[in-house]
C-alpha cells in the first residue's frame, strides 16, 4: 500500500514540475544571441570555471570565413577550417546502423515527420534550437513523449567559434532550460550549428556536461536545407536519388562503422525529403537508431537515473530517460490534470484491493 501511494505521489510531483515550469516570457529574444549580463546568465556563469578554457581567436562570419591555414594554431582543432574533429562523435560503433538525426526544429512541419517515424517504428535524435522550442513547446513535448531523443542545437544557431565564452554558455543554457521546463530532462548531447567547433568551444561545452555529435562526413550531409530555395519536385527527387546512392554504397560495405546523417525538420520540403528517404534503410539493410541508442547510452540525459518503480521514474521523481511508445515517463505526461485523473483511478483501485 505504501509503495503504491509513494509511486503515485512521485508521479504527481514530476508531472506538476514539468508541466507548470515552462513560461515563454522568461526567455531571451528569439533568433538572437542571448545577452550575458542578465541575472540568470550570471548565475550560470558563477557555477562554472572558465579560467582554464583555451584561448583562440574569436572568428567572424555566419558561417565563419577561414583565414590562411598557416595562421591557424595546430592545436586549435577547428572543424570548419582544419577538418579537425577531436573526440567529437561522428559514427555509431556498430556496423549497419544508421544514426538518424534532425536539426533546427521543432517547427510546425515536425508533426508530419513524427507521424512518418511512428508509422515506420523508428526513433531519431532531434537537435533542437531553443528559439524554436519556446515557440513550439507542445511539439517538443510530442517528440519526447513519442520516445525520440532530444539534444541541443543552441539557442540562435549562431556559429559557436564566433561567440565569446560567456555567449556560448548562454546559448546552451537557455536551450537546456527550455527543454527541461517542458520535459523535465536535462539534455546531454549537442551538435554545434554548421558543425563549427574548436578546442575552445569544446572545453566550454564539456564543462556544461555535453557530448558533441557531428555527422559522419559530407557524404552523409543530406544538404536538404538547400532545397527550400527551389522546392520543386525535380530538385527533391534528384536530392533523394543522390543521397540514396550514398546510403546504398555504405550499405554495401558491411564492415564499416555505423553512420550518422544530417537532416532537418525546418521546412516542408526537408520533411518531404526525410519521408522519402526512410525506405532506403530497408533496401540498404540498415538499422535506424537515435544517437543514444546507437551509442548504447542507457542514460541519455544528464539527469537520467537508474530505473526504479517499473522503469518510469527515479526515486526522486526524475524521469529515467526517454519514454518508449505509449509509455511516457512521469515528467513527460500531458499536464498535471490528466495525470491526476489517472492517478485517482489508480488510488481507487489500490484501495479496493485492501
Short mmCIF file of C-alpha atoms in Angstrom, two decimals:
data_model
loop_
_atom_site.label_atom_id
_atom_site.label_comp_id
_atom_site.label_asym_id
_atom_site.label_seq_id
_atom_site.Cartn_x
_atom_site.Cartn_y
_atom_site.Cartn_z
CA UNK A 1 0.00 0.00 0.00
CA UNK A 2 2.76 2.47 0.96
CA UNK A 3 4.71 1.57 -2.18
CA UNK A 4 1.71 2.24 -4.42
CA UNK A 5 0.94 5.58 -2.78
CA UNK A 6 4.60 6.61 -2.91
CA UNK A 7 4.75 5.89 -6.62
CA UNK A 8 1.56 7.88 -7.20
CA UNK A 9 2.92 10.82 -5.21
CA UNK A 10 6.15 10.84 -7.22
CA UNK A 11 4.17 10.74 -10.47
CA UNK A 12 2.05 13.72 -9.45
CA UNK A 13 5.07 15.74 -8.34
CA UNK A 14 7.08 15.07 -11.52
CA UNK A 15 4.16 15.87 -13.81
CA UNK A 16 3.39 19.09 -11.97
CA UNK A 17 7.03 20.18 -12.16
CA UNK A 18 7.41 19.53 -15.89
CA UNK A 19 4.08 20.98 -16.99
CA UNK A 20 3.91 24.03 -14.75
CA UNK A 21 7.52 25.25 -15.03
CA UNK A 22 7.53 26.44 -18.68
CA UNK A 23 6.90 30.14 -19.22
CA UNK A 24 7.85 31.55 -22.62
CA UNK A 25 8.07 35.06 -21.20
CA UNK A 26 11.12 34.08 -19.13
CA UNK A 27 13.32 33.53 -22.18
CA UNK A 28 15.52 35.94 -24.17
CA UNK A 29 14.65 37.41 -27.60
CA UNK A 30 14.20 34.87 -30.37
CA UNK A 31 16.75 34.27 -33.14
CA UNK A 32 19.45 36.33 -31.45
CA UNK A 33 22.45 35.56 -29.28
CA UNK A 34 21.20 35.95 -25.68
CA UNK A 35 22.64 38.80 -23.60
CA UNK A 36 25.13 37.72 -20.95
CA UNK A 37 24.51 40.42 -18.36
CA UNK A 38 21.16 39.11 -17.13
CA UNK A 39 20.84 37.68 -13.60
CA UNK A 40 20.04 34.20 -14.94
CA UNK A 41 23.11 34.02 -17.19
CA UNK A 42 25.32 35.46 -14.45
CA UNK A 43 24.09 32.71 -12.14
CA UNK A 44 25.02 30.07 -14.70
CA UNK A 45 28.45 31.62 -15.21
CA UNK A 46 29.17 31.56 -11.48
CA UNK A 47 28.58 27.80 -11.48
CA UNK A 48 31.44 27.00 -13.90
CA UNK A 49 35.13 27.87 -14.11
CA UNK A 50 36.10 29.33 -17.48
CA UNK A 51 39.59 30.36 -16.38
CA UNK A 52 41.28 27.30 -17.89
CA UNK A 53 39.46 27.40 -21.23
CA UNK A 54 41.98 27.51 -24.12
CA UNK A 55 42.42 30.90 -25.76
CA UNK A 56 41.93 31.02 -29.52
CA UNK A 57 40.76 33.83 -31.82
CA UNK A 58 37.05 34.57 -31.96
CA UNK A 59 36.08 34.49 -35.62
CA UNK A 60 33.55 36.33 -37.76
CA UNK A 61 31.02 35.30 -40.36
CA UNK A 62 27.91 33.14 -40.44
CA UNK A 63 29.30 30.59 -41.03
CA UNK A 64 32.80 31.87 -40.26
CA UNK A 65 35.28 32.54 -43.04
CA UNK A 66 38.54 30.62 -42.93
CA UNK A 67 41.81 32.55 -42.71
CA UNK A 68 45.00 31.22 -44.27
CA UNK A 69 45.51 27.72 -42.89
CA UNK A 70 49.09 28.54 -41.90
CA UNK A 71 47.78 31.17 -39.49
CA UNK A 72 45.54 28.76 -37.55
CA UNK A 73 47.22 27.21 -34.48
CA UNK A 74 47.61 23.47 -34.94
CA UNK A 75 46.16 22.76 -31.50
CA UNK A 76 43.00 24.76 -32.18
CA UNK A 77 41.41 21.72 -33.87
CA UNK A 78 38.89 23.85 -35.73
CA UNK A 79 36.43 21.63 -37.50
CA UNK A 80 35.27 24.26 -40.01
CA UNK A 81 38.71 25.21 -41.35
CA UNK A 82 41.09 22.44 -40.26
CA UNK A 83 38.72 19.48 -40.72
CA UNK A 84 39.68 18.52 -37.18
CA UNK A 85 37.08 16.67 -35.14
CA UNK A 86 38.92 15.88 -31.93
CA UNK A 87 36.86 13.41 -29.90
CA UNK A 88 33.53 14.51 -31.39
CA UNK A 89 31.20 11.59 -32.09
CA UNK A 90 30.94 11.06 -35.85
CA UNK A 91 29.90 7.40 -36.16
CA UNK A 92 27.79 4.75 -34.49
CA UNK A 93 30.07 1.93 -33.29
CA UNK A 94 28.02 -0.95 -34.72
CA UNK A 95 28.23 -1.66 -38.47
CA UNK A 96 24.98 -1.38 -40.38
CA UNK A 97 23.47 1.23 -38.05
CA UNK A 98 22.04 4.49 -39.34
CA UNK A 99 22.09 7.21 -36.69
CA UNK A 100 19.13 9.32 -37.75
CA UNK A 101 19.23 12.99 -36.73
CA UNK A 102 17.26 16.14 -37.49
CA UNK A 103 18.40 19.71 -36.82
CA UNK A 104 16.76 23.11 -36.29
CA UNK A 105 13.29 22.17 -35.02
CA UNK A 106 10.80 21.84 -33.64
CA UNK A 107 8.65 23.54 -36.27
CA UNK A 108 5.07 23.29 -37.44
CA UNK A 109 6.28 20.75 -40.02
CA UNK A 110 7.74 18.42 -37.40
CA UNK A 111 4.46 16.59 -36.57
CA UNK A 112 4.29 15.27 -40.14
CA UNK A 113 7.74 13.78 -39.66
CA UNK A 114 6.76 12.32 -36.29
CA UNK A 115 3.81 10.57 -37.92
CA UNK A 116 6.08 9.03 -40.54
CA UNK A 117 8.63 7.92 -37.94
CA UNK A 118 5.87 6.30 -35.90
CA UNK A 119 4.48 4.52 -38.95
CA UNK A 120 7.95 3.15 -39.67
CA UNK A 121 8.56 2.29 -35.99
CA UNK A 122 11.85 4.16 -35.80
CA UNK A 123 13.31 6.70 -33.39
CA UNK A 124 15.53 9.69 -34.13
CA UNK A 125 17.57 12.30 -32.33
CA UNK A 126 16.26 15.84 -32.67
CA UNK A 127 18.91 18.54 -32.21
CA UNK A 128 16.59 21.36 -31.20
CA UNK A 129 17.03 25.14 -31.28
CA UNK A 130 15.99 26.96 -28.14
CA UNK A 131 14.26 29.67 -30.17
CA UNK A 132 12.04 27.07 -31.84
CA UNK A 133 11.46 25.13 -28.63
CA UNK A 134 10.00 28.23 -26.97
CA UNK A 135 7.72 28.83 -29.97
CA UNK A 136 6.60 25.20 -30.25
CA UNK A 137 6.59 23.66 -26.76
CA UNK A 138 3.75 21.24 -27.50
CA UNK A 139 5.59 19.81 -30.50
CA UNK A 140 8.78 19.48 -28.46
CA UNK A 141 6.80 17.56 -25.86
CA UNK A 142 5.32 15.32 -28.53
CA UNK A 143 8.83 14.42 -29.72
CA UNK A 144 9.79 13.42 -26.21
CA UNK A 145 6.53 11.64 -25.39
CA UNK A 146 6.85 9.52 -28.53
CA UNK A 147 10.25 8.26 -27.43
CA UNK A 148 12.59 10.35 -29.54
CA UNK A 149 15.90 11.63 -28.19
CA UNK A 150 16.29 15.36 -27.60
CA UNK A 151 19.65 17.09 -27.93
CA UNK A 152 20.84 20.70 -28.17
CA UNK A 153 21.45 22.76 -31.28
CA UNK A 154 21.89 26.01 -29.29
CA UNK A 155 19.53 28.94 -28.86
CA UNK A 156 20.01 31.00 -32.04
CA UNK A 157 22.01 28.78 -34.43
CA UNK A 158 24.96 31.18 -34.34
CA UNK A 159 28.41 29.68 -35.14
CA UNK A 160 29.98 29.00 -31.76
CA UNK A 161 33.56 29.93 -32.73
CA UNK A 162 32.29 33.47 -33.39
CA UNK A 163 30.96 33.85 -29.82
CA UNK A 164 32.61 34.73 -26.53
CA UNK A 165 32.89 32.12 -23.80
CA UNK A 166 30.01 33.72 -21.94
CA UNK A 167 27.80 33.83 -25.02
CA UNK A 168 28.37 30.13 -25.62
CA UNK A 169 27.22 29.38 -22.09
CA UNK A 170 24.10 31.50 -22.61
CA UNK A 171 23.28 29.78 -25.92
CA UNK A 172 23.48 26.32 -24.38
CA UNK A 173 21.90 27.00 -21.01
CA UNK A 174 18.84 28.84 -22.31
CA UNK A 175 18.13 25.97 -24.71
CA UNK A 176 18.71 23.50 -21.90
CA UNK A 177 16.31 25.37 -19.63
CA UNK A 178 13.56 25.45 -22.26
CA UNK A 179 13.72 21.70 -22.82
CA UNK A 180 13.97 21.00 -19.10
CA UNK A 181 10.98 23.18 -18.27
CA UNK A 182 8.86 21.31 -20.82
CA UNK A 183 10.05 17.72 -20.33
CA UNK A 184 11.86 17.61 -17.00
CA UNK A 185 15.01 16.35 -18.74
CA UNK A 186 18.45 17.99 -18.98
CA UNK A 187 20.00 17.40 -22.38
CA UNK A 188 23.34 15.60 -22.63
CA UNK A 189 24.26 15.79 -26.33
CA UNK A 190 24.88 18.81 -28.55
CA UNK A 191 25.53 19.50 -32.22
CA UNK A 192 27.19 22.87 -32.92
CA UNK A 193 25.49 24.87 -35.68
CA UNK A 194 27.24 24.29 -39.02
CA UNK A 195 29.43 21.77 -37.15
CA UNK A 196 31.51 24.83 -36.21
CA UNK A 197 33.64 23.99 -33.19
CA UNK A 198 37.23 24.21 -31.97
CA UNK A 199 39.04 23.29 -28.76
CA UNK A 200 37.94 26.48 -27.01
CA UNK A 201 34.30 25.71 -27.69
CA UNK A 202 34.79 22.03 -26.86
CA UNK A 203 36.19 22.91 -23.45
CA UNK A 204 33.17 25.07 -22.59
CA UNK A 205 30.66 22.56 -23.91
CA UNK A 206 32.23 19.77 -21.86
CA UNK A 207 32.22 21.89 -18.71
CA UNK A 208 28.45 22.10 -19.14
CA UNK A 209 28.21 18.31 -19.29
CA UNK A 210 27.66 17.90 -23.02
CA UNK A 211 28.86 15.28 -25.51
CA UNK A 212 29.49 16.62 -29.02
CA UNK A 213 27.89 14.88 -32.01
CA UNK A 214 28.72 15.67 -35.62
CA UNK A 215 27.75 13.77 -38.77
CA UNK A 216 29.94 11.11 -40.34
CA UNK A 217 31.11 13.06 -43.38
CA UNK A 218 29.85 15.47 -46.02
CA UNK A 219 28.64 12.46 -47.97
CA UNK A 220 26.07 11.92 -45.22
CA UNK A 221 25.03 15.56 -45.01
CA UNK A 222 21.76 15.39 -46.91
CA UNK A 223 22.00 19.08 -47.88
CA UNK A 224 18.21 19.05 -47.72
CA UNK A 225 18.35 22.58 -46.30
CA UNK A 226 19.22 23.97 -49.74
CA UNK A 227 16.06 22.50 -51.27
CA UNK A 228 13.92 25.24 -49.75
CA UNK A 229 15.34 27.82 -52.18
CA UNK A 230 13.72 25.98 -55.11
CA UNK A 231 11.45 23.28 -53.66
CA UNK A 232 10.43 21.69 -56.95
CA UNK A 233 9.58 18.04 -57.40
CA UNK A 234 12.54 17.62 -59.76
CA UNK A 235 15.01 19.01 -57.23
CA UNK A 236 13.53 16.94 -54.42
CA UNK A 237 13.70 13.75 -56.48
CA UNK A 238 17.30 14.47 -57.51
CA UNK A 239 18.34 15.05 -53.89
CA UNK A 240 16.70 11.82 -52.78
CA UNK A 241 18.42 9.92 -55.59
CA UNK A 242 21.84 11.36 -54.73
CA UNK A 243 21.55 10.65 -51.02
CA UNK A 244 20.14 7.19 -51.68
CA UNK A 245 23.27 6.42 -53.69
CA UNK A 246 25.48 7.38 -50.73
CA UNK A 247 23.44 5.25 -48.34
CA UNK A 248 23.39 2.29 -50.70
CA UNK A 249 27.16 2.49 -51.19
CA UNK A 250 27.61 2.47 -47.43
CA UNK A 251 25.26 -0.50 -47.08
CA UNK A 252 27.44 -2.46 -49.50
CA UNK A 253 30.38 -2.14 -47.08
CA UNK A 254 29.28 -4.33 -44.16
CA UNK A 255 32.46 -3.86 -42.14
CA UNK A 256 32.23 -0.08 -41.82
CA UNK A 257 31.09 1.57 -38.59
CA UNK A 258 27.57 2.90 -38.39
CA UNK A 259 26.87 6.28 -39.91
CA UNK A 260 25.32 9.48 -38.56
CA UNK A 261 23.36 11.52 -41.07
CA UNK A 262 22.30 15.16 -41.08
CA UNK A 263 18.74 16.16 -42.00
CA UNK A 264 16.40 18.98 -40.96
CA UNK A 265 12.78 19.30 -39.85
CA UNK A 266 12.76 23.01 -40.63
CA UNK A 267 10.76 23.20 -43.87
CA UNK A 268 8.02 21.28 -45.65
CA UNK A 269 10.46 20.20 -48.35
CA UNK A 270 13.00 18.86 -45.82
CA UNK A 271 10.29 16.80 -44.13
CA UNK A 272 9.17 15.52 -47.54
CA UNK A 273 12.79 14.58 -48.23
CA UNK A 274 13.04 12.65 -44.96
CA UNK A 275 9.80 10.78 -45.60
CA UNK A 276 11.06 9.61 -48.99
CA UNK A 277 14.45 8.64 -47.64
CA UNK A 278 13.34 6.29 -44.86
CA UNK A 279 12.66 3.30 -47.16
CA UNK A 280 16.36 3.35 -48.08
CA UNK A 281 17.09 1.74 -44.73
CA UNK A 282 15.37 -1.47 -45.79
CA UNK A 283 16.92 -1.60 -49.25
CA UNK A 284 20.41 -0.90 -47.88
CA UNK A 285 19.84 -3.26 -44.93
CA UNK A 286 20.45 -0.54 -42.36
CA UNK A 287 19.07 -0.36 -38.83
CA UNK A 288 17.83 3.12 -37.92
CA UNK A 289 18.52 4.31 -34.39
CA UNK A 290 18.59 7.54 -32.39
CA UNK A 291 22.07 8.62 -31.27
CA UNK A 292 21.69 7.48 -27.67
CA UNK A 293 20.59 4.04 -28.87
CA UNK A 294 23.36 3.72 -31.45
CA UNK A 295 25.89 4.55 -28.72
CA UNK A 296 24.30 2.17 -26.22
CA UNK A 297 23.68 5.03 -23.79
CA UNK A 298 21.03 3.92 -21.30
CA UNK A 299 21.12 7.30 -19.54
CA UNK A 300 20.56 9.70 -22.47
CA UNK A 301 20.08 12.85 -20.38
CA UNK A 302 22.28 14.48 -17.76
CA UNK A 303 19.63 13.86 -15.11
CA UNK A 304 18.69 10.34 -16.20
CA UNK A 305 18.54 7.92 -13.29
CA UNK A 306 18.76 4.15 -12.93
CA UNK A 307 15.36 2.52 -13.38
CA UNK A 308 13.14 2.01 -10.34
CA UNK A 309 9.36 1.92 -9.87
CA UNK A 310 8.80 -0.13 -13.02
CA UNK A 311 11.35 1.89 -15.01
CA UNK A 312 9.35 5.09 -15.31
CA UNK A 313 10.68 7.44 -12.65
CA UNK A 314 13.69 7.64 -10.40
CA UNK A 315 13.30 7.64 -6.66
CA UNK A 316 13.50 11.43 -6.64
CA UNK A 317 10.76 11.81 -9.22
CA UNK A 318 13.18 12.42 -12.09
CA UNK A 319 12.50 10.66 -15.38
CA UNK A 320 14.88 7.85 -16.15
CA UNK A 321 15.40 8.68 -19.80
CA UNK A 322 13.22 8.97 -22.85
CA UNK A 323 9.88 7.17 -22.77
CA UNK A 324 9.04 4.39 -25.18
CA UNK A 325 5.88 4.40 -27.31
CA UNK A 326 2.77 4.95 -25.20
CA UNK A 327 4.82 4.55 -22.02
CA UNK A 328 5.76 8.13 -21.22
CA UNK A 329 7.76 8.91 -18.13
CA UNK A 330 6.04 10.92 -15.44
CA UNK A 331 7.90 14.07 -16.35
CA UNK A 332 6.57 13.93 -19.91
CA UNK A 333 2.92 13.28 -19.09
CA UNK A 334 0.41 15.66 -20.60
CA UNK A 335 -0.14 18.05 -17.75
CA UNK A 336 -0.96 17.62 -14.11
CA UNK A 337 -4.71 17.40 -14.60
CA UNK A 338 -4.53 14.34 -16.86
CA UNK A 339 -2.02 12.55 -14.65
CA UNK A 340 -4.02 13.35 -11.54
CA UNK A 341 -7.17 11.88 -13.09
CA UNK A 342 -5.36 8.67 -13.92
CA UNK A 343 -3.69 8.60 -10.53
CA UNK A 344 -7.01 8.94 -8.69
CA UNK A 345 -8.26 5.92 -10.58
CA UNK A 346 -5.14 4.03 -9.53
CA UNK A 347 -5.69 5.08 -5.92
CA UNK A 348 -9.28 3.85 -6.04
CA UNK A 349 -8.20 0.53 -7.49
CA UNK A 350 -5.46 0.18 -4.90
CA UNK A 351 -7.80 0.94 -2.01
CA UNK A 352 -10.38 -1.54 -3.25
CA UNK A 353 -7.75 -4.26 -3.01
CA UNK A 354 -7.44 -3.77 0.75
#
